[in-house]
Amino acid sequence: MADRSRRLGPALAAAALVVLAIAGCTGIPDTGDVHSQTVSATPNDGDFILLPSGPVTNASQAEILSGFLQAAASPQNDYKVARQFLTRDFSKQWDPNAGVLIDAGQPALTVTSDTTMTVGVTPQAEIDATGEYQESASSSSVTLPFTFSQEGGQWRISLANPGIILQQLRFEQVFSSHALYFFDPTYSFLVPDIRWFPKDETTSTRVVRALLVGPTPWLGQGAVVTAFPDGTETTSVVVSSGTANVPLSNQVLSQSQQTLQRMQAQLDESLGTVASVASVAITVNQNPVTIAPGFAPVTNPRVDSRPLVETANQFGNLSSGSLIPVPSVSDKVQALSPVSATSSATVSAVGTAAGVYAVQPGSNAPVLVDTRPGLVPPSLDSSGFVWTVPRASPGDIQAYGSDGTVHPVAASWDGATGITSLNVSRDGTRVLAFTVADGVPRLLVAAILRDKNGAPVRLGSPVTLATGAGTPVDATWVDQSNVASLTVSPSGEHLVLQQIGGSSAPLAVPDNAVSIVGGNDVSGLWLLTKDGELQQQRGSGWQTTAKNIGFIATQM
């Protein structure tokens, strides 16, 4: 994870915005001469647009900055109104797309001279130039400078760093998240990469341009690939009658039909969250590119909505109070006296007192794949590898292949001394690890890098996600883009939902929770208490659905 100075780079670039009506310090009001208007069927999925006013004649420096702050929340026409508060020369230089600093409070401004001021901002999160979202790891404020000069007898902003500042409420009104989709190396799965873009007429263009640039750095280390050839560019995406017409450069014409199908799939899914887009058409030099239908990669792998549990010396899916055994699997798993399990259609990884077993349907006997003591519950990936790691040695990860080969997986967990859980995403491209470093819980996600045969070799640089305070208990994938983590502290249990590439939020959690397992969405979260009560997420709380449960298995 990059340090704070790197993460605040674009944010420090944000123009210092806010107003000082008198000398000294003051806060910025969240009101002013700006209006919101509800809209429907906008070009690019905005719920409403802000309609700010331009500068008034003989406005003071404070009024100019106040107007600029309000106008910076309106991206329409390339921030046309906001640029009116800048000098002519600086208006051409200022880049509002360089980044967004999301302010957690009310910025405070200090006059430093007749023509300069500084503003103190408490960063809550930051969006960089590619739309990548990162929450701030610190509550410390940062100080941003800006300068005024007169032009034609009127005060204007003549110097400020690029980017904009938005308070949280304004950010939620002006920006929306969009998943860019890249392929796993086998081209079987589409993997989401969450980005944030303004809600205006340029949203579709921003999505496509970011897609062509490639995945975010932590994913772009080899875990995912793109079908677009190097150097592919676009101009402006136009949405007409529900069809997004995507103009691409000439490299596209030399690609095979299979590659074109993959490009189409990436565009279809990436533009799928733009409300005005119902279909996507690729063009080159204004001519449509013919692409045969039929290619259907997996975008959001789903599992059985019924929990897979162990209870009363049985293993299977729980349905209406009855346990439904998994054919050719349940008896084998139960015979091992399991304490944990992860299961897919082709293999189950079973944790026992003796170690981790691989159990396959059919007549094959279970295989003991790891006898190291103190293993965390095992995980699986989409290629059938069984993943194991000891609690006290978070860097000693192994992946056991179906051919019997054990593959060490190199990992760097930023000084972690312990690990509570390790879970591979269903697309096989990322791993979620709940670790401890310096006595503090640290939830990490990292890319999985594989050799030419698909065997995992090492993990990429980890990204730190949000968690609650205290001791780590468990973590899980909620779906392809969201994870949840469970911690316990003297004040009780804490459950945090985190969008990878987005914000985090606390969830209610019952007392004495000991494990949590994801299903297909937030409502599919399952939680187990130390008393063996199985609970399911229901609105803002949890509902007990079964008792006397030994453990919940993860489904892949």
mmCIF file of N, CA, C and O in Angstrom, residues 472-552:
data_model
loop_
_atom_site.group_PDB
_atom_site.id
_atom_site.type_symbol
_atom_site.label_atom_id
_atom_site.label_comp_id
_atom_site.label_asym_id
_atom_site.label_seq_id
_atom_site.Cartn_x
_atom_site.Cartn_y
_atom_site.Cartn_z
ATOM 1 N N PRO A 472 -8.597 -9.727 14.857
ATOM 2 C CA PRO A 472 -9.288 -10.299 13.691
ATOM 3 C C PRO A 472 -9.901 -11.652 14.020
ATOM 4 O O PRO A 472 -9.282 -12.487 14.681
ATOM 5 N N VAL A 473 -11.132 -11.856 13.551
ATOM 6 C CA VAL A 473 -11.845 -13.111 13.767
ATOM 7 C C VAL A 473 -12.009 -13.870 12.450
ATOM 8 O O VAL A 473 -11.662 -15.045 12.344
ATOM 9 N N ASP A 474 -12.524 -13.189 11.417
ATOM 10 C CA ASP A 474 -12.762 -13.861 10.144
ATOM 11 C C ASP A 474 -13.015 -12.802 9.069
ATOM 12 O O ASP A 474 -13.344 -11.647 9.378
ATOM 13 N N ALA A 475 -12.858 -13.197 7.820
ATOM 14 C CA ALA A 475 -13.154 -12.321 6.682
ATOM 15 C C ALA A 475 -13.649 -13.177 5.536
ATOM 16 O O ALA A 475 -13.362 -14.379 5.461
ATOM 17 N N THR A 476 -14.393 -12.569 4.621
ATOM 18 C CA THR A 476 -14.983 -13.330 3.509
ATOM 19 C C THR A 476 -15.226 -12.434 2.311
ATOM 20 O O THR A 476 -15.372 -11.214 2.450
ATOM 21 N N TRP A 477 -15.288 -13.062 1.144
ATOM 22 C CA TRP A 477 -15.791 -12.384 -0.050
ATOM 23 C C TRP A 477 -17.312 -12.351 0.028
ATOM 24 O O TRP A 477 -17.948 -13.384 0.240
ATOM 25 N N VAL A 478 -17.900 -11.163 -0.137
ATOM 26 C CA VAL A 478 -19.355 -11.029 -0.190
ATOM 27 C C VAL A 478 -19.835 -11.297 -1.605
ATOM 28 O O VAL A 478 -20.826 -11.970 -1.834
ATOM 29 N N ASP A 479 -19.136 -10.725 -2.566
ATOM 30 C CA ASP A 479 -19.347 -10.968 -3.991
ATOM 31 C C ASP A 479 -18.036 -10.622 -4.679
ATOM 32 O O ASP A 479 -16.993 -10.544 -4.023
ATOM 33 N N GLN A 480 -18.052 -10.384 -5.973
ATOM 34 C CA GLN A 480 -16.810 -10.149 -6.700
ATOM 35 C C GLN A 480 -16.149 -8.814 -6.356
ATOM 36 O O GLN A 480 -14.946 -8.639 -6.584
ATOM 37 N N SER A 481 -16.906 -7.858 -5.823
ATOM 38 C CA SER A 481 -16.361 -6.522 -5.558
ATOM 39 C C SER A 481 -16.344 -6.143 -4.093
ATOM 40 O O SER A 481 -15.733 -5.130 -3.742
ATOM 41 N N ASN A 482 -16.996 -6.914 -3.230
ATOM 42 C CA ASN A 482 -17.136 -6.538 -1.825
ATOM 43 C C ASN A 482 -16.647 -7.643 -0.905
ATOM 44 O O ASN A 482 -16.802 -8.823 -1.202
ATOM 45 N N VAL A 483 -16.090 -7.228 0.229
ATOM 46 C CA VAL A 483 -15.632 -8.163 1.248
ATOM 47 C C VAL A 483 -16.178 -7.712 2.596
ATOM 48 O O VAL A 483 -16.599 -6.562 2.762
ATOM 49 N N ALA A 484 -16.164 -8.613 3.561
ATOM 50 C CA ALA A 484 -16.599 -8.280 4.921
ATOM 51 C C ALA A 484 -15.584 -8.849 5.899
ATOM 52 O O ALA A 484 -15.017 -9.921 5.671
ATOM 53 N N SER A 485 -15.357 -8.121 6.982
ATOM 54 C CA SER A 485 -14.410 -8.568 8.001
ATOM 55 C C SER A 485 -15.039 -8.470 9.375
ATOM 56 O O SER A 485 -15.836 -7.566 9.651
ATOM 57 N N LEU A 486 -14.669 -9.403 10.240
ATOM 58 C CA LEU A 486 -15.211 -9.495 11.594
ATOM 59 C C LEU A 486 -14.062 -9.388 12.584
ATOM 60 O O LEU A 486 -13.074 -10.128 12.491
ATOM 61 N N THR A 487 -14.166 -8.448 13.539
ATOM 62 C CA THR A 487 -13.173 -8.300 14.600
ATOM 63 C C THR A 487 -13.890 -8.269 15.946
ATOM 64 O O THR A 487 -15.101 -8.061 16.024
ATOM 65 N N VAL A 488 -13.117 -8.454 17.012
ATOM 66 C CA VAL A 488 -13.674 -8.364 18.352
ATOM 67 C C VAL A 488 -12.743 -7.516 19.209
ATOM 68 O O VAL A 488 -11.517 -7.628 19.124
ATOM 69 N N SER A 489 -13.327 -6.649 20.010
ATOM 70 C CA SER A 489 -12.581 -5.771 20.909
ATOM 71 C C SER A 489 -13.297 -5.749 22.252
ATOM 72 O O SER A 489 -14.385 -6.328 22.399
ATOM 73 N N PRO A 490 -12.718 -5.113 23.265
ATOM 74 C CA PRO A 490 -13.415 -5.041 24.566
ATOM 75 C C PRO A 490 -14.815 -4.447 24.475
ATOM 76 O O PRO A 490 -15.669 -4.741 25.318
ATOM 77 N N SER A 491 -15.068 -3.631 23.458
ATOM 78 C CA SER A 491 -16.395 -3.025 23.308
ATOM 79 C C SER A 491 -17.375 -3.923 22.563
ATOM 80 O O SER A 491 -18.547 -3.590 22.435
ATOM 81 N N GLY A 492 -16.908 -5.066 22.045
ATOM 82 C CA GLY A 492 -17.793 -5.979 21.342
ATOM 83 C C GLY A 492 -17.285 -6.355 19.965
ATOM 84 O O GLY A 492 -16.126 -6.098 19.617
ATOM 85 N N GLU A 493 -18.148 -6.985 19.163
ATOM 86 C CA GLU A 493 -17.787 -7.386 17.802
ATOM 87 C C GLU A 493 -17.996 -6.238 16.834
ATOM 88 O O GLU A 493 -18.851 -5.369 17.043
ATOM 89 N N HIS A 494 -17.217 -6.264 15.747
ATOM 90 C CA HIS A 494 -17.323 -5.240 14.711
ATOM 91 C C HIS A 494 -17.327 -5.930 13.348
ATOM 92 O O HIS A 494 -16.462 -6.758 13.065
ATOM 93 N N LEU A 495 -18.295 -5.594 12.529
ATOM 94 C CA LEU A 495 -18.407 -6.147 11.181
ATOM 95 C C LEU A 495 -18.377 -4.997 10.189
ATOM 96 O O LEU A 495 -19.163 -4.061 10.290
ATOM 97 N N VAL A 496 -17.428 -5.054 9.251
ATOM 98 C CA VAL A 496 -17.244 -3.970 8.293
ATOM 99 C C VAL A 496 -17.381 -4.507 6.878
ATOM 100 O O VAL A 496 -16.764 -5.515 6.520
ATOM 101 N N LEU A 497 -18.213 -3.835 6.086
ATOM 102 C CA LEU A 497 -18.370 -4.145 4.664
ATOM 103 C C LEU A 497 -17.497 -3.188 3.866
ATOM 104 O O LEU A 497 -17.544 -1.973 4.082
ATOM 105 N N GLN A 498 -16.674 -3.706 2.976
ATOM 106 C CA GLN A 498 -15.750 -2.879 2.207
ATOM 107 C C GLN A 498 -15.875 -3.197 0.723
ATOM 108 O O GLN A 498 -15.766 -4.359 0.312
ATOM 109 N N GLN A 499 -16.131 -2.168 -0.079
ATOM 110 C CA GLN A 499 -16.061 -2.342 -1.529
ATOM 111 C C GLN A 499 -14.610 -2.167 -1.947
ATOM 112 O O GLN A 499 -13.973 -1.164 -1.606
ATOM 113 N N ILE A 500 -14.063 -3.120 -2.669
ATOM 114 C CA ILE A 500 -12.689 -2.996 -3.135
ATOM 115 C C ILE A 500 -12.664 -1.939 -4.236
ATOM 116 O O ILE A 500 -13.246 -2.118 -5.299
ATOM 117 N N GLY A 501 -12.009 -0.838 -3.937
ATOM 118 C CA GLY A 501 -12.043 0.295 -4.849
ATOM 119 C C GLY A 501 -13.133 1.284 -4.499
ATOM 120 O O GLY A 501 -13.453 2.159 -5.301
ATOM 121 N N GLY A 502 -13.703 1.156 -3.302
ATOM 122 C CA GLY A 502 -14.762 2.058 -2.868
ATOM 123 C C GLY A 502 -14.715 2.267 -1.374
ATOM 124 O O GLY A 502 -13.688 2.059 -0.724
ATOM 125 N N SER A 503 -15.832 2.655 -0.808
ATOM 126 C CA SER A 503 -15.893 3.015 0.598
ATOM 127 C C SER A 503 -16.227 1.809 1.468
ATOM 128 O O SER A 503 -16.612 0.749 0.978
ATOM 129 N N SER A 504 -16.091 1.998 2.785
ATOM 130 C CA SER A 504 -16.432 0.970 3.756
ATOM 131 C C SER A 504 -17.569 1.458 4.635
ATOM 132 O O SER A 504 -17.826 2.655 4.739
ATOM 133 N N ALA A 505 -18.256 0.519 5.278
ATOM 134 C CA ALA A 505 -19.367 0.866 6.156
ATOM 135 C C ALA A 505 -19.533 -0.219 7.201
ATOM 136 O O ALA A 505 -19.391 -1.409 6.900
ATOM 137 N N PRO A 506 -19.853 0.162 8.450
ATOM 138 C CA PRO A 506 -20.085 -0.848 9.484
ATOM 139 C C PRO A 506 -21.448 -1.506 9.301
ATOM 140 O O PRO A 506 -22.401 -0.894 8.822
ATOM 141 N N LEU A 507 -21.533 -2.777 9.669
ATOM 142 C CA LEU A 507 -22.791 -3.508 9.683
ATOM 143 C C LEU A 507 -23.079 -3.949 11.115
ATOM 144 O O LEU A 507 -22.160 -4.158 11.909
ATOM 145 N N ALA A 508 -24.352 -4.092 11.426
ATOM 146 C CA ALA A 508 -24.720 -4.628 12.733
ATOM 147 C C ALA A 508 -24.206 -6.062 12.840
ATOM 148 O O ALA A 508 -24.103 -6.785 11.843
ATOM 149 N N VAL A 509 -23.879 -6.480 14.056
ATOM 150 C CA VAL A 509 -23.364 -7.824 14.245
ATOM 151 C C VAL A 509 -23.843 -8.346 15.600
ATOM 152 O O VAL A 509 -23.834 -7.620 16.594
ATOM 153 N N PRO A 510 -24.281 -9.610 15.675
ATOM 154 C CA PRO A 510 -24.710 -10.170 16.952
ATOM 155 C C PRO A 510 -23.520 -10.455 17.863
ATOM 156 O O PRO A 510 -22.367 -10.512 17.417
ATOM 157 N N ASP A 511 -23.793 -10.670 19.125
ATOM 158 C CA ASP A 511 -22.733 -10.993 20.074
ATOM 159 C C ASP A 511 -22.179 -12.390 19.809
ATOM 160 O O ASP A 511 -22.861 -13.274 19.280
ATOM 161 N N ASN A 512 -20.895 -12.554 20.170
ATOM 162 C CA ASN A 512 -20.245 -13.874 20.142
ATOM 163 C C ASN A 512 -20.140 -14.471 18.748
ATOM 164 O O ASN A 512 -20.188 -15.690 18.587
ATOM 165 N N ALA A 513 -19.995 -13.646 17.717
ATOM 166 C CA ALA A 513 -19.797 -14.158 16.364
ATOM 167 C C ALA A 513 -18.394 -14.754 16.236
ATOM 168 O O ALA A 513 -17.416 -14.179 16.733
ATOM 169 N N VAL A 514 -18.285 -15.899 15.578
ATOM 170 C CA VAL A 514 -16.987 -16.564 15.446
ATOM 171 C C VAL A 514 -16.567 -16.786 13.996
ATOM 172 O O VAL A 514 -15.389 -17.019 13.723
ATOM 173 N N SER A 515 -17.505 -16.722 13.055
ATOM 174 C CA SER A 515 -17.126 -16.865 11.644
ATOM 175 C C SER A 515 -18.187 -16.235 10.761
ATOM 176 O O SER A 515 -19.347 -16.081 11.166
ATOM 177 N N ILE A 516 -17.769 -15.876 9.546
ATOM 178 C CA ILE A 516 -18.680 -15.271 8.579
ATOM 179 C C ILE A 516 -18.339 -15.792 7.199
ATOM 180 O O ILE A 516 -17.151 -15.957 6.857
ATOM 181 N N VAL A 517 -19.372 -16.097 6.408
ATOM 182 C CA VAL A 517 -19.184 -16.666 5.071
ATOM 183 C C VAL A 517 -20.095 -15.927 4.102
ATOM 184 O O VAL A 517 -21.263 -15.670 4.407
ATOM 185 N N GLY A 518 -19.580 -15.593 2.927
ATOM 186 C CA GLY A 518 -20.347 -14.891 1.913
ATOM 187 C C GLY A 518 -21.133 -15.851 1.034
ATOM 188 O O GLY A 518 -20.836 -17.049 0.944
ATOM 189 N N GLY A 519 -22.148 -15.283 0.388
ATOM 190 C CA GLY A 519 -22.934 -16.035 -0.576
ATOM 191 C C GLY A 519 -22.865 -15.359 -1.931
ATOM 192 O O GLY A 519 -21.841 -15.406 -2.607
ATOM 193 N N ASN A 520 -23.955 -14.688 -2.329
ATOM 194 C CA ASN A 520 -23.995 -14.025 -3.628
ATOM 195 C C ASN A 520 -24.122 -12.510 -3.532
ATOM 196 O O ASN A 520 -23.963 -11.818 -4.529
ATOM 197 N N ASP A 521 -24.449 -12.002 -2.343
ATOM 198 C CA ASP A 521 -24.577 -10.566 -2.129
ATOM 199 C C ASP A 521 -24.628 -10.325 -0.624
ATOM 200 O O ASP A 521 -24.459 -11.257 0.173
ATOM 201 N N VAL A 522 -24.874 -9.069 -0.226
ATOM 202 C CA VAL A 522 -24.876 -8.746 1.199
ATOM 203 C C VAL A 522 -25.966 -9.521 1.938
ATOM 204 O O VAL A 522 -25.758 -10.006 3.065
ATOM 205 N N SER A 523 -27.127 -9.677 1.307
ATOM 206 C CA SER A 523 -28.209 -10.410 1.960
ATOM 207 C C SER A 523 -27.901 -11.903 2.083
ATOM 208 O O SER A 523 -28.585 -12.626 2.801
ATOM 209 N N GLY A 524 -26.865 -12.360 1.377
ATOM 210 C CA GLY A 524 -26.473 -13.756 1.442
ATOM 211 C C GLY A 524 -25.366 -14.040 2.437
ATOM 212 O O GLY A 524 -24.817 -15.150 2.457
ATOM 213 N N LEU A 525 -25.012 -13.035 3.263
ATOM 214 C CA LEU A 525 -24.004 -13.264 4.294
ATOM 215 C C LEU A 525 -24.542 -14.205 5.367
ATOM 216 O O LEU A 525 -25.682 -14.077 5.823
ATOM 217 N N TRP A 526 -23.693 -15.156 5.783
ATOM 218 C CA TRP A 526 -24.036 -16.088 6.863
ATOM 219 C C TRP A 526 -23.035 -15.916 7.992
ATOM 220 O O TRP A 526 -21.829 -15.805 7.754
ATOM 221 N N LEU A 527 -23.554 -15.925 9.214
ATOM 222 C CA LEU A 527 -22.701 -15.718 10.380
ATOM 223 C C LEU A 527 -22.992 -16.802 11.406
ATOM 224 O O LEU A 527 -24.141 -17.209 11.600
ATOM 225 N N LEU A 528 -21.937 -17.293 12.070
ATOM 226 C CA LEU A 528 -22.077 -18.333 13.082
ATOM 227 C C LEU A 528 -21.596 -17.801 14.425
ATOM 228 O O LEU A 528 -20.534 -17.174 14.510
ATOM 229 N N THR A 529 -22.376 -18.029 15.482
ATOM 230 C CA THR A 529 -21.974 -17.621 16.822
ATOM 231 C C THR A 529 -21.284 -18.786 17.529
ATOM 232 O O THR A 529 -21.357 -19.947 17.088
ATOM 233 N N LYS A 530 -20.635 -18.473 18.643
ATOM 234 C CA LYS A 530 -19.912 -19.529 19.369
ATOM 235 C C LYS A 530 -20.869 -20.556 19.974
ATOM 236 O O LYS A 530 -20.444 -21.665 20.315
ATOM 237 N N ASP A 531 -22.159 -20.206 20.069
ATOM 238 C CA ASP A 531 -23.165 -21.148 20.563
ATOM 239 C C ASP A 531 -23.753 -22.016 19.463
ATOM 240 O O ASP A 531 -24.683 -22.789 19.705
ATOM 241 N N GLY A 532 -23.238 -21.871 18.228
ATOM 242 C CA GLY A 532 -23.709 -22.694 17.131
ATOM 243 C C GLY A 532 -24.953 -22.192 16.442
ATOM 244 O O GLY A 532 -25.597 -22.934 15.695
ATOM 245 N N GLU A 533 -25.292 -20.903 16.656
ATOM 246 C CA GLU A 533 -26.452 -20.329 15.967
ATOM 247 C C GLU A 533 -26.022 -19.816 14.592
ATOM 248 O O GLU A 533 -25.076 -19.033 14.465
ATOM 249 N N LEU A 534 -26.738 -20.248 13.564
ATOM 250 C CA LEU A 534 -26.509 -19.775 12.205
ATOM 251 C C LEU A 534 -27.439 -18.595 11.942
ATOM 252 O O LEU A 534 -28.656 -18.713 12.083
ATOM 253 N N GLN A 535 -26.871 -17.449 11.569
ATOM 254 C CA GLN A 535 -27.665 -16.249 11.362
ATOM 255 C C GLN A 535 -27.425 -15.698 9.964
ATOM 256 O O GLN A 535 -26.322 -15.792 9.427
ATOM 257 N N GLN A 536 -28.486 -15.125 9.388
ATOM 258 C CA GLN A 536 -28.413 -14.563 8.048
ATOM 259 C C GLN A 536 -28.711 -13.077 8.105
ATOM 260 O O GLN A 536 -29.551 -12.618 8.880
ATOM 261 N N GLN A 537 -28.011 -12.323 7.261
ATOM 262 C CA GLN A 537 -28.220 -10.882 7.181
ATOM 263 C C GLN A 537 -29.646 -10.592 6.726
ATOM 264 O O GLN A 537 -30.114 -11.097 5.709
ATOM 265 N N ARG A 538 -30.353 -9.763 7.504
ATOM 266 C CA ARG A 538 -31.731 -9.391 7.181
ATOM 267 C C ARG A 538 -31.907 -7.903 7.444
ATOM 268 O O ARG A 538 -32.017 -7.478 8.592
ATOM 269 N N GLY A 539 -31.882 -7.113 6.375
ATOM 270 C CA GLY A 539 -32.015 -5.671 6.527
ATOM 271 C C GLY A 539 -30.861 -5.118 7.340
ATOM 272 O O GLY A 539 -29.699 -5.300 6.991
ATOM 273 N N SER A 540 -31.176 -4.471 8.463
ATOM 274 C CA SER A 540 -30.136 -3.884 9.303
ATOM 275 C C SER A 540 -29.726 -4.812 10.443
ATOM 276 O O SER A 540 -28.919 -4.428 11.294
ATOM 277 N N GLY A 541 -30.247 -6.037 10.472
ATOM 278 C CA GLY A 541 -29.931 -6.955 11.553
ATOM 279 C C GLY A 541 -29.699 -8.368 11.062
ATOM 280 O O GLY A 541 -29.453 -8.606 9.887
ATOM 281 N N TRP A 542 -29.774 -9.313 11.994
ATOM 282 C CA TRP A 542 -29.513 -10.713 11.688
ATOM 283 C C TRP A 542 -30.643 -11.581 12.221
ATOM 284 O O TRP A 542 -31.215 -11.296 13.270
ATOM 285 N N GLN A 543 -30.941 -12.631 11.501
ATOM 286 C CA GLN A 543 -32.015 -13.543 11.879
ATOM 287 C C GLN A 543 -31.455 -14.956 12.045
ATOM 288 O O GLN A 543 -30.747 -15.470 11.172
ATOM 289 N N THR A 544 -31.754 -15.584 13.184
ATOM 290 C CA THR A 544 -31.316 -16.956 13.422
ATOM 291 C C THR A 544 -32.130 -17.912 12.555
ATOM 292 O O THR A 544 -33.356 -17.909 12.582
ATOM 293 N N THR A 545 -31.433 -18.736 11.773
ATOM 294 C CA THR A 545 -32.107 -19.686 10.879
ATOM 295 C C THR A 545 -31.899 -21.133 11.303
ATOM 296 O O THR A 545 -32.635 -22.021 10.848
ATOM 297 N N ALA A 546 -30.877 -21.402 12.128
ATOM 298 C CA ALA A 546 -30.628 -22.768 12.570
ATOM 299 C C ALA A 546 -29.756 -22.738 13.819
ATOM 300 O O ALA A 546 -29.079 -21.743 14.095
ATOM 301 N N LYS A 547 -29.772 -23.831 14.570
ATOM 302 C CA LYS A 547 -28.947 -23.952 15.768
ATOM 303 C C LYS A 547 -28.145 -25.243 15.713
ATOM 304 O O LYS A 547 -28.355 -26.094 14.848
ATOM 305 N N ASN A 548 -27.190 -25.341 16.629
ATOM 306 C CA ASN A 548 -26.335 -26.534 16.738
ATOM 307 C C ASN A 548 -25.527 -26.787 15.470
ATOM 308 O O ASN A 548 -25.352 -27.931 15.035
ATOM 309 N N ILE A 549 -25.041 -25.698 14.882
ATOM 310 C CA ILE A 549 -24.200 -25.799 13.685
ATOM 311 C C ILE A 549 -22.733 -25.870 14.112
ATOM 312 O O ILE A 549 -22.275 -25.084 14.948
ATOM 313 N N GLY A 550 -22.001 -26.812 13.534
ATOM 314 C CA GLY A 550 -20.577 -26.939 13.852
ATOM 315 C C GLY A 550 -19.728 -25.903 13.142
ATOM 316 O O GLY A 550 -18.903 -25.217 13.751
ATOM 317 N N PHE A 551 -19.920 -25.769 11.819
ATOM 318 C CA PHE A 551 -19.215 -24.723 11.054
ATOM 319 C C PHE A 551 -19.968 -24.463 9.755
ATOM 320 O O PHE A 551 -20.780 -25.283 9.306
ATOM 321 N N ILE A 552 -19.708 -23.299 9.168
ATOM 322 C CA ILE A 552 -20.228 -22.958 7.833
ATOM 323 C C ILE A 552 -19.083 -23.131 6.846
ATOM 324 O O ILE A 552 -17.970 -22.652 7.094
#
